[in-house]
Amino acid sequence: MKTVDIIVPCYNEAEGLDLFYQETEKVVSRIDGYEFSYIFINDGSRDASLSVMRRLAQEHPRVHYISFSRNFGKEAGMYAGLRHSSGDYVIIMDADLQHPPALIPQFTAAIEEGHECAAACRLNRSGEKGLRSFLSGLFYKFSNSMTDVTLPQNAVDFRMMSRKMVDAICSLSEVERFSKGIFAWVGFDTKWIPYENVERAVGSSKWSFKGLVKYAIDGITAFTVKPLHMIRNMGILLFVVSLIYILVVLIKTLIRGVDVPGYASIVCLLLFLGGIIEFSIGIVGEYVSHIYLEAKDRPVYIIQETDLTEGKEHE
Ligand code: UDP
Ligand code: MG
């Protein structure tokens, strides 16, 4: 019997949790050779999620929960789940049934075929606003051209991974976690399983537009230092161009005397250089902020309550 931990990060999912458990259990109870457990992570929900989890854990011996002291974000939730998992395999899935449990038999089949990981990817983005899906396409193109890891577009955080891969993911101890990139970065042979996007069962998406923009910037800066190299190259180019321009101005002044009307060129140069400097400082600042956060080395999450035995955590 192989053991599988299903990790479910939850933020204000109280109304959907029972349905989630029933639907998932319906599927996994029919899979032979695997024993499934659940680890629900209550990410500082403001609704009754925690009490629903407590009840589920009481009713079902293979349901466990971890409750954070506040909202730490889905990344922290997934990380906590992975670190507390002990199964031979781990499945990560959303609580809103947007990750169809019906895919799980395909995951286990892929694992049986010898893959270290099986991951879901969306065939379409129905239920998502046009602008959002356009911008997300742009992000993947940009990010993949900038970074060394290739983020598969349409990949979602719904996957089954072997213990080996989970341990590899946990060994990346960065505080600011960008799982999509981390999954790609650790490697391992992955089978992609396409599925039709489904709308949320209940509740609403927890992502704000601002949150998504931050996620995109963090994703790129966490996996590449190319923007820093770009600034360096831009600096070199500007330096060479200005040297040439200085020579031109010097020679012109020597030959034709002082040229007083020069307002337009000065203003243009000032604005241009000012803009580039600001932009560059911004990019450097982005990296400095990452260094700052990593240097503080604060925990990714703080557990307030759990029914899991302490000390089970993986390093
Ligand atoms: N989630 C979380 N912490 C957060 C935001 C979301 O644990 O701060 C969980 C949420 O409960 C859900 C999953 O992450 O199980 C995906 O969130 P959501 O459905 O809002 O995102 P979307 O499906 O729109 O990408
Ligand atoms: Mg969702």
Short mmCIF file of C-alpha atoms in Angstrom, two decimals, residues 3-308:
data_model
loop_
_atom_site.label_atom_id
_atom_site.label_comp_id
_atom_site.label_asym_id
_atom_site.label_seq_id
_atom_site.Cartn_x
_atom_site.Cartn_y
_atom_site.Cartn_z
CA THR A 3 0.59 6.33 1.02
CA VAL A 4 -0.42 9.64 -0.51
CA ASP A 5 -0.90 12.94 1.31
CA ILE A 6 -3.33 15.36 -0.26
CA ILE A 7 -2.35 18.90 0.64
CA VAL A 8 -5.11 21.49 0.44
CA PRO A 9 -4.32 25.15 1.13
CA CYS A 10 -7.51 26.90 2.23
CA TYR A 11 -8.35 30.53 2.71
CA ASN A 12 -11.99 31.21 3.53
CA GLU A 13 -13.19 27.93 2.05
CA ALA A 14 -15.57 26.87 4.85
CA GLU A 15 -18.62 26.54 2.60
CA GLY A 16 -16.86 24.29 0.13
CA LEU A 17 -14.73 22.03 2.31
CA ASP A 18 -17.32 19.31 2.97
CA LEU A 19 -18.14 19.10 -0.71
CA PHE A 20 -14.44 19.03 -1.51
CA TYR A 21 -13.84 16.15 0.88
CA GLN A 22 -16.83 14.16 -0.41
CA GLU A 23 -15.99 14.63 -4.07
CA THR A 24 -12.32 13.82 -3.60
CA GLU A 25 -13.00 10.85 -1.35
CA LYS A 26 -15.45 9.46 -3.92
CA VAL A 27 -12.61 9.31 -6.45
CA VAL A 28 -9.68 8.25 -4.31
CA SER A 29 -11.52 5.51 -2.42
CA ARG A 30 -11.80 3.67 -5.73
CA ILE A 31 -8.08 3.75 -6.46
CA ASP A 32 -6.44 0.45 -5.53
CA GLY A 33 -3.03 0.17 -3.97
CA TYR A 34 -2.93 3.68 -2.51
CA GLU A 35 -3.98 5.03 0.86
CA PHE A 36 -4.92 8.70 0.80
CA SER A 37 -4.67 11.13 3.71
CA TYR A 38 -5.54 14.80 3.76
CA ILE A 39 -3.68 17.74 5.20
CA PHE A 40 -5.84 20.87 5.13
CA ILE A 41 -3.98 24.09 5.70
CA ASN A 42 -6.03 26.89 7.17
CA ASP A 43 -4.27 30.00 5.91
CA GLY A 44 -5.69 32.47 8.40
CA SER A 45 -9.25 32.18 7.13
CA ARG A 46 -11.75 34.69 8.48
CA ASP A 47 -14.64 32.28 8.13
CA ALA A 48 -15.40 28.94 9.77
CA SER A 49 -12.79 26.99 7.77
CA LEU A 50 -10.90 25.96 10.89
CA SER A 51 -13.92 24.54 12.69
CA VAL A 52 -14.92 22.63 9.55
CA MET A 53 -11.40 21.20 9.43
CA ARG A 54 -11.49 20.26 13.11
CA ARG A 55 -14.78 18.46 12.54
CA LEU A 56 -13.53 16.65 9.43
CA ALA A 57 -10.40 15.60 11.31
CA GLN A 58 -12.53 14.25 14.14
CA GLU A 59 -14.87 12.35 11.84
CA HIS A 60 -12.19 10.90 9.59
CA PRO A 61 -8.94 9.49 10.96
CA ARG A 62 -7.02 10.24 7.77
CA VAL A 63 -7.87 13.94 7.74
CA HIS A 64 -5.44 16.35 9.38
CA TYR A 65 -5.14 20.08 9.51
CA ILE A 66 -2.61 22.80 10.13
CA SER A 67 -3.83 26.23 11.06
CA PHE A 68 -1.68 29.33 10.59
CA SER A 69 -1.65 32.25 12.99
CA ARG A 70 -2.65 34.57 10.12
CA ASN A 71 -2.91 34.64 6.33
CA PHE A 72 0.52 33.79 4.91
CA GLY A 73 -0.55 33.13 1.32
CA LYS A 74 -1.04 29.99 -0.73
CA GLU A 75 2.70 29.51 -1.27
CA ALA A 76 3.24 29.27 2.48
CA GLY A 77 0.30 26.89 2.74
CA MET A 78 1.71 24.54 0.13
CA TYR A 79 5.15 24.68 1.73
CA ALA A 80 3.77 23.86 5.18
CA GLY A 81 1.84 20.94 3.71
CA LEU A 82 4.89 19.59 1.91
CA ARG A 83 7.06 19.89 5.00
CA HIS A 84 4.53 18.08 7.15
CA SER A 85 3.74 15.38 4.65
CA SER A 86 5.08 11.92 5.26
CA GLY A 87 3.44 9.90 2.47
CA ASP A 88 5.30 8.17 -0.35
CA TYR A 89 3.56 10.64 -2.65
CA VAL A 90 2.03 14.05 -2.26
CA ILE A 91 -0.83 15.66 -4.14
CA ILE A 92 -1.37 19.41 -3.98
CA MET A 93 -4.83 20.66 -4.87
CA ASP A 94 -7.10 23.67 -4.42
CA ALA A 95 -10.06 23.49 -2.08
CA ASP A 96 -12.52 25.03 -4.55
CA LEU A 97 -12.84 21.92 -6.77
CA GLN A 98 -11.27 23.84 -9.65
CA HIS A 99 -8.76 21.02 -9.61
CA PRO A 100 -10.99 18.09 -10.56
CA PRO A 101 -10.44 15.05 -8.31
CA ALA A 102 -11.27 12.95 -11.37
CA LEU A 103 -7.70 13.57 -12.55
CA ILE A 104 -6.20 11.73 -9.58
CA PRO A 105 -6.53 8.25 -11.16
CA GLN A 106 -4.61 9.63 -14.14
CA PHE A 107 -1.95 10.91 -11.74
CA THR A 108 -1.52 7.53 -10.08
CA ALA A 109 -1.46 5.87 -13.51
CA ALA A 110 1.36 8.20 -14.57
CA ILE A 111 3.24 7.37 -11.37
CA GLU A 112 2.77 3.66 -12.11
CA GLU A 113 4.31 4.31 -15.53
CA GLY A 114 7.41 5.42 -13.68
CA HIS A 115 7.09 9.20 -13.73
CA GLU A 116 8.28 11.07 -10.65
CA CYS A 117 5.54 13.61 -11.04
CA ALA A 118 2.19 14.06 -12.74
CA ALA A 119 0.86 17.57 -13.14
CA ALA A 120 -2.31 19.08 -14.49
CA CYS A 121 -2.41 21.78 -17.12
CA ARG A 122 -5.45 23.67 -18.34
CA LEU A 123 -6.68 23.24 -21.88
CA ASN A 124 -8.54 26.52 -21.80
CA ARG A 125 -9.01 29.41 -19.45
CA SER A 126 -12.77 29.62 -19.45
CA GLY A 127 -14.20 31.49 -16.52
CA GLU A 128 -11.26 33.83 -16.56
CA LYS A 129 -11.49 37.41 -17.74
CA GLY A 130 -10.04 38.15 -21.19
CA LEU A 131 -7.56 40.75 -19.99
CA ARG A 132 -6.28 38.54 -17.21
CA SER A 133 -5.70 35.61 -19.49
CA PHE A 134 -3.97 37.87 -22.06
CA LEU A 135 -1.67 39.34 -19.43
CA SER A 136 -0.90 35.92 -18.05
CA GLY A 137 0.08 34.74 -21.54
CA LEU A 138 2.36 37.75 -21.80
CA PHE A 139 3.90 36.96 -18.43
CA TYR A 140 4.78 33.40 -19.43
CA LYS A 141 6.34 34.52 -22.71
CA PHE A 142 8.37 37.21 -20.95
CA SER A 143 9.33 35.05 -18.00
CA ASN A 144 10.41 32.12 -20.13
CA SER A 145 12.56 34.31 -22.32
CA MET A 146 14.20 35.83 -19.24
CA THR A 147 14.71 32.87 -16.94
CA ASP A 148 16.53 29.56 -17.19
CA VAL A 149 13.55 27.55 -16.02
CA THR A 150 10.71 27.07 -18.45
CA LEU A 151 7.37 27.64 -16.80
CA PRO A 152 4.81 25.61 -18.68
CA GLN A 153 1.96 27.93 -19.58
CA ASN A 154 -1.43 26.83 -18.29
CA ALA A 155 0.22 24.67 -15.65
CA VAL A 156 -1.63 24.84 -12.35
CA ASP A 157 -0.56 23.87 -8.83
CA PHE A 158 -2.42 20.57 -9.09
CA ARG A 159 0.07 17.74 -9.11
CA MET A 160 1.22 14.47 -7.64
CA MET A 161 4.87 14.14 -6.73
CA SER A 162 7.13 11.45 -5.41
CA ARG A 163 8.78 11.76 -2.01
CA LYS A 164 12.10 12.36 -3.77
CA MET A 165 10.72 15.40 -5.54
CA VAL A 166 8.96 16.70 -2.43
CA ASP A 167 12.21 16.47 -0.46
CA ALA A 168 13.98 18.35 -3.24
CA ILE A 169 11.34 21.09 -3.11
CA CYS A 170 11.60 21.34 0.67
CA SER A 171 15.38 21.65 0.39
CA LEU A 172 14.84 25.00 -1.34
CA SER A 173 14.41 26.99 1.80
CA GLU A 174 13.85 30.43 0.32
CA VAL A 175 11.42 32.58 2.21
CA GLU A 176 9.76 34.08 -0.84
CA ARG A 177 8.48 31.05 -2.63
CA PHE A 178 7.35 30.87 -6.23
CA SER A 179 6.22 27.28 -6.53
CA LYS A 180 5.65 27.20 -10.27
CA GLY A 181 9.30 28.10 -10.73
CA ILE A 182 10.49 25.81 -7.93
CA PHE A 183 8.63 22.82 -9.42
CA ALA A 184 10.31 23.48 -12.76
CA TRP A 185 13.68 24.22 -11.20
CA VAL A 186 14.02 20.97 -9.24
CA GLY A 187 13.47 19.05 -12.47
CA PHE A 188 12.29 15.42 -12.35
CA ASP A 189 10.39 13.76 -15.10
CA THR A 190 6.86 15.11 -15.22
CA LYS A 191 3.85 13.85 -17.11
CA TRP A 192 1.45 16.64 -18.09
CA ILE A 193 -2.21 15.87 -17.90
CA PRO A 194 -4.52 18.32 -19.67
CA TYR A 195 -7.98 19.11 -18.35
CA GLU A 196 -10.85 21.47 -19.09
CA ASN A 197 -10.85 24.48 -16.80
CA VAL A 198 -13.74 24.45 -14.37
CA GLU A 199 -15.30 27.32 -12.50
CA ARG A 200 -15.15 27.59 -8.74
CA ALA A 201 -17.69 25.44 -6.87
CA VAL A 202 -18.45 28.13 -4.27
CA GLY A 203 -16.93 31.38 -3.07
CA SER A 204 -14.71 33.63 -5.15
CA SER A 205 -11.10 33.73 -6.29
CA LYS A 206 -8.72 35.08 -3.69
CA TRP A 207 -6.44 36.73 -6.21
CA SER A 208 -6.46 40.45 -6.67
CA PHE A 209 -4.96 42.05 -9.77
CA LYS A 210 -2.30 43.71 -7.65
CA GLY A 211 -1.48 40.33 -6.13
CA LEU A 212 -1.02 38.79 -9.55
CA VAL A 213 1.33 41.58 -10.70
CA LYS A 214 3.46 41.12 -7.59
CA TYR A 215 3.43 37.36 -8.16
CA ALA A 216 4.68 37.87 -11.73
CA ILE A 217 7.51 40.23 -10.71
CA ASP A 218 8.55 37.93 -7.85
CA GLY A 219 8.44 34.96 -10.19
CA ILE A 220 10.84 36.52 -12.63
CA THR A 221 13.24 38.03 -10.11
CA ALA A 222 13.36 34.78 -8.11
CA PHE A 223 14.71 32.81 -11.03
CA THR A 224 16.92 35.13 -13.02
CA VAL A 225 19.34 37.99 -12.56
CA LYS A 226 19.08 38.91 -16.23
CA PRO A 227 17.36 42.26 -15.49
CA LEU A 228 20.52 43.24 -13.58
CA HIS A 229 22.64 42.29 -16.57
CA MET A 230 20.35 44.30 -18.81
CA ILE A 231 20.92 47.38 -16.67
CA ARG A 232 24.65 46.82 -16.84
CA ASN A 233 24.53 46.55 -20.63
CA MET A 234 22.30 49.60 -20.86
CA GLY A 235 24.81 51.49 -18.69
CA ILE A 236 27.71 50.46 -20.90
CA LEU A 237 25.83 51.48 -24.04
CA LEU A 238 24.84 54.84 -22.54
CA PHE A 239 28.43 55.43 -21.43
CA VAL A 240 29.80 54.81 -24.92
CA VAL A 241 27.12 56.94 -26.55
CA SER A 242 27.71 59.80 -24.14
CA LEU A 243 31.46 59.65 -24.70
CA ILE A 244 30.86 60.07 -28.42
CA TYR A 245 28.37 62.86 -27.79
CA ILE A 246 30.81 64.65 -25.45
CA LEU A 247 33.45 64.53 -28.16
CA VAL A 248 31.02 65.92 -30.70
CA VAL A 249 29.99 68.77 -28.37
CA LEU A 250 33.61 69.57 -27.49
CA ILE A 251 34.70 69.70 -31.11
CA LYS A 252 31.66 71.76 -32.10
CA THR A 253 32.32 74.24 -29.28
CA LEU A 254 35.99 74.54 -30.22
CA ILE A 255 35.19 75.19 -33.85
CA ARG A 256 31.98 77.23 -33.66
CA GLY A 257 32.12 78.71 -30.16
CA VAL A 258 29.49 78.37 -27.43
CA ASP A 259 26.12 77.32 -28.71
CA VAL A 260 23.53 78.90 -26.38
CA PRO A 261 20.18 77.57 -27.65
CA GLY A 262 20.27 73.97 -26.45
CA TYR A 263 17.17 73.77 -24.31
CA ALA A 264 15.48 70.96 -26.22
CA SER A 265 18.48 68.63 -26.26
CA ILE A 266 19.26 69.23 -22.59
CA VAL A 267 15.70 68.60 -21.48
CA CYS A 268 15.45 65.46 -23.61
CA LEU A 269 18.72 64.11 -22.24
CA LEU A 270 17.77 64.91 -18.67
CA LEU A 271 14.44 63.19 -18.95
CA PHE A 272 15.87 60.21 -20.78
CA LEU A 273 18.74 59.64 -18.37
CA GLY A 274 16.54 60.35 -15.36
CA GLY A 275 14.07 57.76 -16.58
CA ILE A 276 16.71 55.13 -17.15
CA ILE A 277 18.30 55.76 -13.76
CA GLU A 278 14.96 55.52 -11.97
CA PHE A 279 14.09 52.34 -13.81
CA SER A 280 17.46 50.79 -13.03
CA ILE A 281 17.29 51.70 -9.38
CA GLY A 282 13.85 50.12 -9.34
CA ILE A 283 15.15 46.83 -10.70
CA VAL A 284 18.12 46.80 -8.34
CA GLY A 285 15.73 47.66 -5.52
CA GLU A 286 13.61 44.67 -6.41
CA TYR A 287 16.59 42.39 -5.90
CA VAL A 288 17.73 44.22 -2.78
CA SER A 289 14.26 43.68 -1.33
CA HIS A 290 14.59 39.97 -2.01
CA ILE A 291 18.01 39.88 -0.34
CA TYR A 292 16.55 41.80 2.58
CA LEU A 293 13.70 39.37 3.05
CA GLU A 294 15.92 36.31 2.69
CA ALA A 295 18.54 37.78 5.03
CA LYS A 296 15.96 38.25 7.77
CA ASP A 297 15.26 34.55 7.37
CA ARG A 298 11.85 34.74 8.95
CA PRO A 299 9.77 31.60 8.94
CA VAL A 300 7.54 31.20 5.89
CA TYR A 301 4.53 30.51 8.13
CA ILE A 302 3.62 30.25 11.80
CA ILE A 303 1.44 27.40 13.00
CA GLN A 304 -1.10 28.22 15.65
CA GLU A 305 -2.80 24.86 15.83
CA THR A 306 -2.49 21.42 14.27
CA ASP A 307 -3.57 17.88 14.99
CA LEU A 308 -0.41 16.51 13.41
#
